[in-house]
mmCIF file with all atom_site columns, C-alpha atoms in Angstrom:
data_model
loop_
_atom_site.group_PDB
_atom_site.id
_atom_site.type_symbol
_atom_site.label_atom_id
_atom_site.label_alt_id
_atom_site.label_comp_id
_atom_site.label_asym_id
_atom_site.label_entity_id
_atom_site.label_seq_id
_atom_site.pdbx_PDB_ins_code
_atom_site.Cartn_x
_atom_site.Cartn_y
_atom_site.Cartn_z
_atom_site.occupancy
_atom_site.B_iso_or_equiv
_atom_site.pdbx_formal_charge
_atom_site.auth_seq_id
_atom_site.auth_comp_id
_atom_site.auth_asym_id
_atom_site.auth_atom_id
_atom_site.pdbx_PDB_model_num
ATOM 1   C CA . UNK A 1 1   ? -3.947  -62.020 -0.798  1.00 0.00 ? 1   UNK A CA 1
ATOM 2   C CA . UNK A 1 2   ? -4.233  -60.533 -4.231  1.00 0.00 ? 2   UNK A CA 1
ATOM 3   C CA . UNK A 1 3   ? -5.042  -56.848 -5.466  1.00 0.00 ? 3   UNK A CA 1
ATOM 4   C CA . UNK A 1 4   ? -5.582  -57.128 -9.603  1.00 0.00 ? 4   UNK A CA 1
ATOM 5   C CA . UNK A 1 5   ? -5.820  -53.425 -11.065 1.00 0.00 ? 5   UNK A CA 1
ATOM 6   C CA . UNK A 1 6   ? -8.041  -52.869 -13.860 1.00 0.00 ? 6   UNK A CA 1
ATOM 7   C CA . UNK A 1 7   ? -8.182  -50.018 -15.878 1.00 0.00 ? 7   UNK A CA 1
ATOM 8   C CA . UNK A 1 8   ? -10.327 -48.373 -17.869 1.00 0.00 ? 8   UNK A CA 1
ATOM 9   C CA . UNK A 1 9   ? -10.167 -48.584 -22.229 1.00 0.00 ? 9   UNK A CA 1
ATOM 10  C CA . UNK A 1 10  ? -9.703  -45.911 -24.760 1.00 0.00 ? 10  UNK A CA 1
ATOM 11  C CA . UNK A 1 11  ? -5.968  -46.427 -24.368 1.00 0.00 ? 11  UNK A CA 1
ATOM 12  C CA . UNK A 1 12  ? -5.742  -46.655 -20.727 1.00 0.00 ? 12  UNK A CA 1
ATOM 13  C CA . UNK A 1 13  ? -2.329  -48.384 -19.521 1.00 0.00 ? 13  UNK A CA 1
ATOM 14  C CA . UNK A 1 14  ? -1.355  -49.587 -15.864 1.00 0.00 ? 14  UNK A CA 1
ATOM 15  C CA . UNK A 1 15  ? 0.829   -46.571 -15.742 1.00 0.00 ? 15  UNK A CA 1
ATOM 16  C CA . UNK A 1 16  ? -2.391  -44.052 -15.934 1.00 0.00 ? 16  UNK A CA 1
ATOM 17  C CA . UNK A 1 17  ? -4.059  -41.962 -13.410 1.00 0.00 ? 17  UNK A CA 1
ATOM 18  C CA . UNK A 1 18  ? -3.664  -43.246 -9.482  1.00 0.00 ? 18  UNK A CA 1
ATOM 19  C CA . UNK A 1 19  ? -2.542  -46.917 -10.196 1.00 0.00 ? 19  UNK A CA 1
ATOM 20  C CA . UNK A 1 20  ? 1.007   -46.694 -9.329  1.00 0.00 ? 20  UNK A CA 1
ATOM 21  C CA . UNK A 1 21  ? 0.773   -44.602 -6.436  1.00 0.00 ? 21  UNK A CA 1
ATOM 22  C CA . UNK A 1 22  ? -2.413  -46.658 -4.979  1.00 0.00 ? 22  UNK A CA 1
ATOM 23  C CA . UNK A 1 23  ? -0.651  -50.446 -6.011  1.00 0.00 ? 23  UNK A CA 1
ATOM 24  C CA . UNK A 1 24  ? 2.431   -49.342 -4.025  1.00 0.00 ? 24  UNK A CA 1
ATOM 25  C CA . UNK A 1 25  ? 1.015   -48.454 -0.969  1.00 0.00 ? 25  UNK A CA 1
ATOM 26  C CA . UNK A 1 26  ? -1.222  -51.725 -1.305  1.00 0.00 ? 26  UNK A CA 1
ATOM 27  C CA . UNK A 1 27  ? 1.856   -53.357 -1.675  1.00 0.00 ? 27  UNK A CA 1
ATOM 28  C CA . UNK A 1 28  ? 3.117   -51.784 1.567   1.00 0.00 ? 28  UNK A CA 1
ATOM 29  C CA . UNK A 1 29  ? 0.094   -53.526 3.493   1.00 0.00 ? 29  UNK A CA 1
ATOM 30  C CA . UNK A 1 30  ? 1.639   -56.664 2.075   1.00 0.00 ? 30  UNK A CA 1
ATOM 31  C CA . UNK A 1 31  ? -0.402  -57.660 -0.768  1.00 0.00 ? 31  UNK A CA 1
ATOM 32  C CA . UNK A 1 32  ? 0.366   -59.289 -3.747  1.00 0.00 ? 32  UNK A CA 1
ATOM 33  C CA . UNK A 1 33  ? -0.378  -56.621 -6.371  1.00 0.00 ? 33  UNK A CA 1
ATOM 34  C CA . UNK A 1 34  ? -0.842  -57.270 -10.492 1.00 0.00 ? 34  UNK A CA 1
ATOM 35  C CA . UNK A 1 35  ? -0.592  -54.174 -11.803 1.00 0.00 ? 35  UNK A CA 1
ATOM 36  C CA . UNK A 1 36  ? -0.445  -54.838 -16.230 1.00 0.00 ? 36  UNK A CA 1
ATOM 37  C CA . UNK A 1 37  ? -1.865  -53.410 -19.206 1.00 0.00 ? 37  UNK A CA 1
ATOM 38  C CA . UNK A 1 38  ? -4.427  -55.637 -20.331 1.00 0.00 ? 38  UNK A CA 1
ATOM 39  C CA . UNK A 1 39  ? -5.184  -56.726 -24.034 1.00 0.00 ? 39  UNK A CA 1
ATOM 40  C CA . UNK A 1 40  ? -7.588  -54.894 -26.086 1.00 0.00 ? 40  UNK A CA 1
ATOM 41  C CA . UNK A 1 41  ? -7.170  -51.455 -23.815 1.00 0.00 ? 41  UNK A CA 1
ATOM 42  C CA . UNK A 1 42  ? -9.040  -49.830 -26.455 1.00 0.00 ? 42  UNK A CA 1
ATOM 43  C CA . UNK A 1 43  ? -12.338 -51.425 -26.187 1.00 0.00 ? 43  UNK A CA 1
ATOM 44  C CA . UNK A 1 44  ? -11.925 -53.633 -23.709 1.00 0.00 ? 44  UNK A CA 1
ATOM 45  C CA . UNK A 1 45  ? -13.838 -56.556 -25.060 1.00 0.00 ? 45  UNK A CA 1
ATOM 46  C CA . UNK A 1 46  ? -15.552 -58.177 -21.960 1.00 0.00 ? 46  UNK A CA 1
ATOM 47  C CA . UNK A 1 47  ? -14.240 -62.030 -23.403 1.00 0.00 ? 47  UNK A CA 1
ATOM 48  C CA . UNK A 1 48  ? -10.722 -60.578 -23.551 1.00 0.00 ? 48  UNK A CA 1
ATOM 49  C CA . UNK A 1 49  ? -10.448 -58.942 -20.716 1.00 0.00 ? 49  UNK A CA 1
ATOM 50  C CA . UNK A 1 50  ? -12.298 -61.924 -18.231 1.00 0.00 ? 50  UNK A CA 1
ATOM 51  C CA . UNK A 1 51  ? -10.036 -64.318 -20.253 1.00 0.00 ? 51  UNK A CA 1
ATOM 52  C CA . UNK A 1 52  ? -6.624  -61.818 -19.026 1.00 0.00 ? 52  UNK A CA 1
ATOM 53  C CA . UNK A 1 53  ? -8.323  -61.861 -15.810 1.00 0.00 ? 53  UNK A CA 1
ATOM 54  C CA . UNK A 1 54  ? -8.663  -65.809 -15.710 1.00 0.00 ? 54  UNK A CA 1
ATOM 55  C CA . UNK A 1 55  ? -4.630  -65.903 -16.596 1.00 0.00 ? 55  UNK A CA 1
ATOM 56  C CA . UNK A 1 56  ? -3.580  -63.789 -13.952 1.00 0.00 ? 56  UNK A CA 1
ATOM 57  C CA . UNK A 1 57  ? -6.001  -65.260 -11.267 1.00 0.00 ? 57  UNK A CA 1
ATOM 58  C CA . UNK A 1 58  ? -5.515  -68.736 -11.715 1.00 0.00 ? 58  UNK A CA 1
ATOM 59  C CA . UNK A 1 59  ? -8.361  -69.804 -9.818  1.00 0.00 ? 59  UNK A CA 1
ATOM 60  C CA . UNK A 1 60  ? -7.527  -67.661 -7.033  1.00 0.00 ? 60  UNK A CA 1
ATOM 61  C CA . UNK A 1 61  ? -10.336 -66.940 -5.051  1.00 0.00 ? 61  UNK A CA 1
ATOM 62  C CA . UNK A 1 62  ? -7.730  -64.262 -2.208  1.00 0.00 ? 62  UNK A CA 1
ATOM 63  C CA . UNK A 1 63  ? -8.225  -61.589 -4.423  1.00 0.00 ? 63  UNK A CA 1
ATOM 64  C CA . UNK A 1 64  ? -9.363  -58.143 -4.355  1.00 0.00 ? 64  UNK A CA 1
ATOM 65  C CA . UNK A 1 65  ? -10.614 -56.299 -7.721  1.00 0.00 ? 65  UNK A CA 1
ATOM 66  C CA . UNK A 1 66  ? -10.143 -52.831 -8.330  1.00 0.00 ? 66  UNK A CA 1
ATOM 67  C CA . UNK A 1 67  ? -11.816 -51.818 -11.309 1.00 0.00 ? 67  UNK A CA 1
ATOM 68  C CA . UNK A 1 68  ? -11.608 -47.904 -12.887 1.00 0.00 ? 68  UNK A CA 1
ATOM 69  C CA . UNK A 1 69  ? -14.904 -47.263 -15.423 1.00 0.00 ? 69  UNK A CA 1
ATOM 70  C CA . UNK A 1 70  ? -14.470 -50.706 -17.828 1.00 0.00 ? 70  UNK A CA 1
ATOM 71  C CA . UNK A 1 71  ? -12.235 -51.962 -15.213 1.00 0.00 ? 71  UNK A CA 1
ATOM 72  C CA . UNK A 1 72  ? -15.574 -51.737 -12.790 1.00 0.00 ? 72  UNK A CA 1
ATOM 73  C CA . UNK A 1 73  ? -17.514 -53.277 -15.710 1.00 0.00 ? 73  UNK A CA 1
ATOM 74  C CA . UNK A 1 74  ? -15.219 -56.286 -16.009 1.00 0.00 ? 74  UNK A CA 1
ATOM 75  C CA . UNK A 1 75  ? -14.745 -56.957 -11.884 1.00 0.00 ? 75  UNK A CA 1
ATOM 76  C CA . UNK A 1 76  ? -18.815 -56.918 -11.436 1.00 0.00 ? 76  UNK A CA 1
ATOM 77  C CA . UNK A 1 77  ? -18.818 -59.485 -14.656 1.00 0.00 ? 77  UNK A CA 1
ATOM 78  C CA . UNK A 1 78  ? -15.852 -61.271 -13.475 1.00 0.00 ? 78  UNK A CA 1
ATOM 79  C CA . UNK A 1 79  ? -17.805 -61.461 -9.755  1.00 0.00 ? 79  UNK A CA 1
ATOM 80  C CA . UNK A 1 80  ? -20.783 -62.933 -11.208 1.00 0.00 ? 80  UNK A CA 1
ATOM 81  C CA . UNK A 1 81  ? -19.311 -66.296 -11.483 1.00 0.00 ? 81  UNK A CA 1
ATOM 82  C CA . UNK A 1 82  ? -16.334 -66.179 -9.210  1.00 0.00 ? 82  UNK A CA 1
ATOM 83  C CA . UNK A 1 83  ? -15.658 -66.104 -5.288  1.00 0.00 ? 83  UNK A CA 1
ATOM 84  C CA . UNK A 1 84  ? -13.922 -63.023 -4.265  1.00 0.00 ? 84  UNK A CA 1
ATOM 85  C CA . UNK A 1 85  ? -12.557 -61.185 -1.221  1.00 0.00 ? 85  UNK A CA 1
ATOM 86  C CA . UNK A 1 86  ? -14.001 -58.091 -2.094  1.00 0.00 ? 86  UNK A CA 1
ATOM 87  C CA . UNK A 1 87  ? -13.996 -55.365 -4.937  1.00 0.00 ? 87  UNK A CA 1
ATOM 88  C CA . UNK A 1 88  ? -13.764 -51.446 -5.527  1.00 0.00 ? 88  UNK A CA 1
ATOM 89  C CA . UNK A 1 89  ? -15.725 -50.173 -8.248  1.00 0.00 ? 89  UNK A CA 1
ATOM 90  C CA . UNK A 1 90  ? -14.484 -46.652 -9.335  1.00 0.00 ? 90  UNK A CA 1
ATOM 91  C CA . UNK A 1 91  ? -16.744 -44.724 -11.764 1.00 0.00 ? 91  UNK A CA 1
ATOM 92  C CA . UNK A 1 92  ? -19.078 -47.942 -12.433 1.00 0.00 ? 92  UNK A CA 1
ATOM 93  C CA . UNK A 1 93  ? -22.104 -48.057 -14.569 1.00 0.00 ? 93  UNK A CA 1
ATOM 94  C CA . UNK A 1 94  ? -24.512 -50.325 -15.896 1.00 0.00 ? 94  UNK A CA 1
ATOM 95  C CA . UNK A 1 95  ? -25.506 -49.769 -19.225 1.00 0.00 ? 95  UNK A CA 1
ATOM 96  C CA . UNK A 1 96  ? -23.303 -47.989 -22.731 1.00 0.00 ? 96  UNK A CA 1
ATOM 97  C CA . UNK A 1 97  ? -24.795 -45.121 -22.225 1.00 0.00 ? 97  UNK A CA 1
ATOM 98  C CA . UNK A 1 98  ? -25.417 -44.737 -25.328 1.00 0.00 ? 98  UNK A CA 1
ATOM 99  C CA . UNK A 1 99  ? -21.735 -44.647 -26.854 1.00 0.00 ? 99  UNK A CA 1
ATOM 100 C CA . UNK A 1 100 ? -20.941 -47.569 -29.606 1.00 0.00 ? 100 UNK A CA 1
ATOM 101 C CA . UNK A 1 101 ? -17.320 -48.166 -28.200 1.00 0.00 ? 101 UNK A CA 1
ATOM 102 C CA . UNK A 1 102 ? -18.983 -48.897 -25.001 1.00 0.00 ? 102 UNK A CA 1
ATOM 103 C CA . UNK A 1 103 ? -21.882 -51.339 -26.654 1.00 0.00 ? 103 UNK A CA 1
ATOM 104 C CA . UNK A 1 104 ? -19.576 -53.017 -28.949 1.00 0.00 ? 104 UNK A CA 1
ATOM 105 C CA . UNK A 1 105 ? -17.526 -54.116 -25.575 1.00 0.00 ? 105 UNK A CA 1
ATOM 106 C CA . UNK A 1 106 ? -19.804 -56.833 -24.742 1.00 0.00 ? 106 UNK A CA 1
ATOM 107 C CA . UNK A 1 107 ? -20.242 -55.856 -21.296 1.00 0.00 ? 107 UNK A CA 1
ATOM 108 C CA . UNK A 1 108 ? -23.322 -54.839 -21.561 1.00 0.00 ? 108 UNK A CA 1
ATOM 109 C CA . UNK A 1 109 ? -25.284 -57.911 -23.781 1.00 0.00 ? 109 UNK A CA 1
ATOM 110 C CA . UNK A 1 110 ? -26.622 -59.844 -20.540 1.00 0.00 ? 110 UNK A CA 1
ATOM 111 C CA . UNK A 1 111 ? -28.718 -58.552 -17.592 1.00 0.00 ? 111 UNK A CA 1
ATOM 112 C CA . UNK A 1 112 ? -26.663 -58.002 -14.224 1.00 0.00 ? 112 UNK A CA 1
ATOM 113 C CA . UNK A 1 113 ? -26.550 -60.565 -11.871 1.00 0.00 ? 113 UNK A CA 1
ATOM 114 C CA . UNK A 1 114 ? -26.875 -58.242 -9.075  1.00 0.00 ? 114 UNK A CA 1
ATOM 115 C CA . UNK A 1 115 ? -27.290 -61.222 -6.507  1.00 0.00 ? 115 UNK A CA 1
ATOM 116 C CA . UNK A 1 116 ? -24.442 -63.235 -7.635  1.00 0.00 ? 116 UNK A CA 1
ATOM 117 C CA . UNK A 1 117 ? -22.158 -60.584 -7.637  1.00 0.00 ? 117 UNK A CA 1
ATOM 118 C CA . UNK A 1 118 ? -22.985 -59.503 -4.012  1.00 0.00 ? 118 UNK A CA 1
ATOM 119 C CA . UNK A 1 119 ? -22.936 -62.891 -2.846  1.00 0.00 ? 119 UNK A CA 1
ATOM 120 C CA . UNK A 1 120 ? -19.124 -64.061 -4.133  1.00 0.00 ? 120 UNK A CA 1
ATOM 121 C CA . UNK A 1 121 ? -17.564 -61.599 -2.023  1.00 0.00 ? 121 UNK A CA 1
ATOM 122 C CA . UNK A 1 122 ? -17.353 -60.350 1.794   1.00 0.00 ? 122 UNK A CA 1
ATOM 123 C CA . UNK A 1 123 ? -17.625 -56.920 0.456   1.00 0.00 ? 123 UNK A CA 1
ATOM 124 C CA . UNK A 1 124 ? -17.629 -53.896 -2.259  1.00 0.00 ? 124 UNK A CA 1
ATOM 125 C CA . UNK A 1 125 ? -16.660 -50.500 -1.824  1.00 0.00 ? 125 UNK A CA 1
ATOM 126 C CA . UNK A 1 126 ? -17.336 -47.892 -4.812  1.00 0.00 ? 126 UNK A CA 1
ATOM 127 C CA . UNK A 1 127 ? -16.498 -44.420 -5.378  1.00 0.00 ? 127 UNK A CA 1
ATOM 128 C CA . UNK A 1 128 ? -17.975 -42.139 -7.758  1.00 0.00 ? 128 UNK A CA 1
ATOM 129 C CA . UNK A 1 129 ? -18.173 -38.014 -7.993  1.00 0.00 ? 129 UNK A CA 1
ATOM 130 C CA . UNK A 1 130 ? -21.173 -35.883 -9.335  1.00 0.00 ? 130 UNK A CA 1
ATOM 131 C CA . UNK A 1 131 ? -18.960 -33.955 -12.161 1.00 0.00 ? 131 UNK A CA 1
ATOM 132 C CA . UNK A 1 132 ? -17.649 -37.412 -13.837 1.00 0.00 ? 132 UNK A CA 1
ATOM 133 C CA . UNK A 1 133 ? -18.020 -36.313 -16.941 1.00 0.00 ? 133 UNK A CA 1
ATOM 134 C CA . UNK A 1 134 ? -18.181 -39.815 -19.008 1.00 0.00 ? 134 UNK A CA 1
ATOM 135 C CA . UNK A 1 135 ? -20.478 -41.317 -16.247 1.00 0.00 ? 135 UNK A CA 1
ATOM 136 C CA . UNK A 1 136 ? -23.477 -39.976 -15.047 1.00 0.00 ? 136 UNK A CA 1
ATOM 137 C CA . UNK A 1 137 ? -23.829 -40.010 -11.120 1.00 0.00 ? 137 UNK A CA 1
ATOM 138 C CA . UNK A 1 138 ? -27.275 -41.232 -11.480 1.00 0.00 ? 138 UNK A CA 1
ATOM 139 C CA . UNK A 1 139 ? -25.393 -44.727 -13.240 1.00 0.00 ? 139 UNK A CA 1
ATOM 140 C CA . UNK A 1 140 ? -23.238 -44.832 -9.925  1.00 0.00 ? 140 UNK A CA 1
ATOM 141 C CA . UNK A 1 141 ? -26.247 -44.729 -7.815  1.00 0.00 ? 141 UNK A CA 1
ATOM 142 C CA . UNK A 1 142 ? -28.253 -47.609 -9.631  1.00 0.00 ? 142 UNK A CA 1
ATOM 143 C CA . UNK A 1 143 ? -25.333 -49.655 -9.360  1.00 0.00 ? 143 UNK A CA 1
ATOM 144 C CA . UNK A 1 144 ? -24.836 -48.651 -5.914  1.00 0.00 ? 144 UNK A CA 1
ATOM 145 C CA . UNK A 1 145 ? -28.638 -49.680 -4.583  1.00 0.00 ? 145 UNK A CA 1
ATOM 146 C CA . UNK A 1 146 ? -28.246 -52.669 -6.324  1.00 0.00 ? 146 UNK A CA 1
ATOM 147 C CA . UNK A 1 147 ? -24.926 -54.091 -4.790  1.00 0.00 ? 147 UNK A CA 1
ATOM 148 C CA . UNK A 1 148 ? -25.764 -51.504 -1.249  1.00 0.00 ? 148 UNK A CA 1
ATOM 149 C CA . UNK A 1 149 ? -21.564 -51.136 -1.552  1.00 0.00 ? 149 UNK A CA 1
ATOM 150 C CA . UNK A 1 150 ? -19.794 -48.868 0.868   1.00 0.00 ? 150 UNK A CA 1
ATOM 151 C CA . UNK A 1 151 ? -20.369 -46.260 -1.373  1.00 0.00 ? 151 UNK A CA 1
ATOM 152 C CA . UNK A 1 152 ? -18.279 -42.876 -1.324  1.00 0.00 ? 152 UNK A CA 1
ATOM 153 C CA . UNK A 1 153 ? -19.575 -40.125 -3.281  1.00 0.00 ? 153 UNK A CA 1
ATOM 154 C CA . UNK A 1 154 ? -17.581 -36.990 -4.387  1.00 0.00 ? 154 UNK A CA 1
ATOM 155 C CA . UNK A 1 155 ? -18.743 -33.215 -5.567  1.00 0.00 ? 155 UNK A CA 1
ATOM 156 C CA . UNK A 1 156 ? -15.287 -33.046 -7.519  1.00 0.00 ? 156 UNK A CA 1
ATOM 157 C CA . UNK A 1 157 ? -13.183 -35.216 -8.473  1.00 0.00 ? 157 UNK A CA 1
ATOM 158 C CA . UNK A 1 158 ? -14.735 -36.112 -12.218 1.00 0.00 ? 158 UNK A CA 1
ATOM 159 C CA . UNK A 1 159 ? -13.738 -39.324 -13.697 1.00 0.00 ? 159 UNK A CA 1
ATOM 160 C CA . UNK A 1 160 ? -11.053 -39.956 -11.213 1.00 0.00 ? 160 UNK A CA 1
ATOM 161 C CA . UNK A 1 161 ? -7.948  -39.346 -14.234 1.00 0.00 ? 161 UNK A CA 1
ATOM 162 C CA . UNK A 1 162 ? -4.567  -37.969 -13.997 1.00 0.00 ? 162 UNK A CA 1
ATOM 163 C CA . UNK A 1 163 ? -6.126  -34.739 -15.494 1.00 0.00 ? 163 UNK A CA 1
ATOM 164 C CA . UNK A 1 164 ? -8.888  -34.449 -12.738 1.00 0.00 ? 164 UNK A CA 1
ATOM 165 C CA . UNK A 1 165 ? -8.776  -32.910 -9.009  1.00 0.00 ? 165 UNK A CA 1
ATOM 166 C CA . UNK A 1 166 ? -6.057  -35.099 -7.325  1.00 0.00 ? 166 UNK A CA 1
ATOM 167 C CA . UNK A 1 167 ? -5.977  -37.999 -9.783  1.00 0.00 ? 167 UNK A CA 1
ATOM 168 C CA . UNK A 1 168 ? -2.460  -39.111 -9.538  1.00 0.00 ? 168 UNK A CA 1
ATOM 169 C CA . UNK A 1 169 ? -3.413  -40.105 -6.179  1.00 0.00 ? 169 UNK A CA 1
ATOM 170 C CA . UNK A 1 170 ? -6.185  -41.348 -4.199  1.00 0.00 ? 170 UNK A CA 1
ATOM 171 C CA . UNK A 1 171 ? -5.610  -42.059 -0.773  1.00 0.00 ? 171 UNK A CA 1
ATOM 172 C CA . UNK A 1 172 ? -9.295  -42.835 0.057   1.00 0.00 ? 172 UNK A CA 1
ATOM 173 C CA . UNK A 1 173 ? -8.605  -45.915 -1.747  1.00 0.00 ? 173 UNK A CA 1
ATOM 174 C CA . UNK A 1 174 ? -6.146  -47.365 -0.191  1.00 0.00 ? 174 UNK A CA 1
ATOM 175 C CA . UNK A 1 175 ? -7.629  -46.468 3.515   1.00 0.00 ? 175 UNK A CA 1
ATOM 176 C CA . UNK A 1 176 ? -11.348 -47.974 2.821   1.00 0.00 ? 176 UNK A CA 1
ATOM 177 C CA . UNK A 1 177 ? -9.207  -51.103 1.112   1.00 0.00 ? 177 UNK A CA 1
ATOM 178 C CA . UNK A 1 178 ? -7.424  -51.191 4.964   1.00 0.00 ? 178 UNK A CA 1
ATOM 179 C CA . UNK A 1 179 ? -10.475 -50.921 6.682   1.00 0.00 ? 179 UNK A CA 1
ATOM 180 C CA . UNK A 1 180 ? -11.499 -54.066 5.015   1.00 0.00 ? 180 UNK A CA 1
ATOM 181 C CA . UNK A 1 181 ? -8.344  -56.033 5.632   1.00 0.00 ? 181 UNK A CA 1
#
């Protein structure tokens, strides 16, 4: 089975935040982890990154997603038309909140498929804290009643960076990823 990372944009790298420390423990449970930069980390145009996610995939349909803000964005997308294991969504949304970088992404030019993306996997699990500053909780929640996720919810742990309360690591992760295995 396969864990893909996805990270965020503005810059965002697969050496950011709690990536490294969550992909090697994944890695520990035996899966097969892709853990890479992907193209266009600045705005993370939703064609780009699907197209990256397409490469790396290969018609894989073993895979877990784990998607950070954009990287949340691009797993629901990417689960509208493809059979998954399951995915984590970490500081998802649903709309650009207003922001042009965020618009001009693409992600947001076609409704959700709400249906479609809960019915190509066994599962989703999303996490999401009240003081993200970039993401209101109240986007978490929508996208949480539509996809009914096992959803944890945090008082303090903002946008889940390196910079925030205990962002290098995130251990709650990696244990609701082993329930599910």
């Amino acid at each position: 089975m396969k864990a893909l990372f996805i990270h965020g944009n503005g810059g965002c790298t697969a050496s950011h935040h709690w990536y490294k420390s969550a992909a090697g423990e994944l890695s520990g449970l035996g899966l097969d982890v892709i853990l890479e930069t992907f193209p266009d980390n600045i705005i993370a145009h939703q064609d780009i990154w699907l197209d990256f996610m397409e490469e790396q995939l290969n018609g894989n349909s073993d895979v877990i997603l784990i998607g950070h803000s954009s990287g949340a964005l691009a797993a629901m997308r990417y689960a509208e038309s493809h059979s998954l294991v399951g995915s984590v969504l970490v500081s998802a949304c649903h709309t650009d909140l207003g922001d042009p970088n965020e618009k001009a992404s693409g992600f947001y030019d076609a409704p959700w498929q709400w249906g479609a993306i809960k019915a190509n996997q066994q599962w989703i699990i999303q996490f999401h804290s009240e003081d993200d500053h970039l993401i209101t909780v109240d986007e978490a929640r929508y996208v949480r009643d539509q996809l009914t996720p096992d959803y944890h919810e945090f008082k303090d742990r903002g946008h889940f960076m390196a910079s925030d309360s205990g962002g290098k690591y995130f251990p709650e992760l990696v244990e609701a990823i082993k329930q599910k295995l």
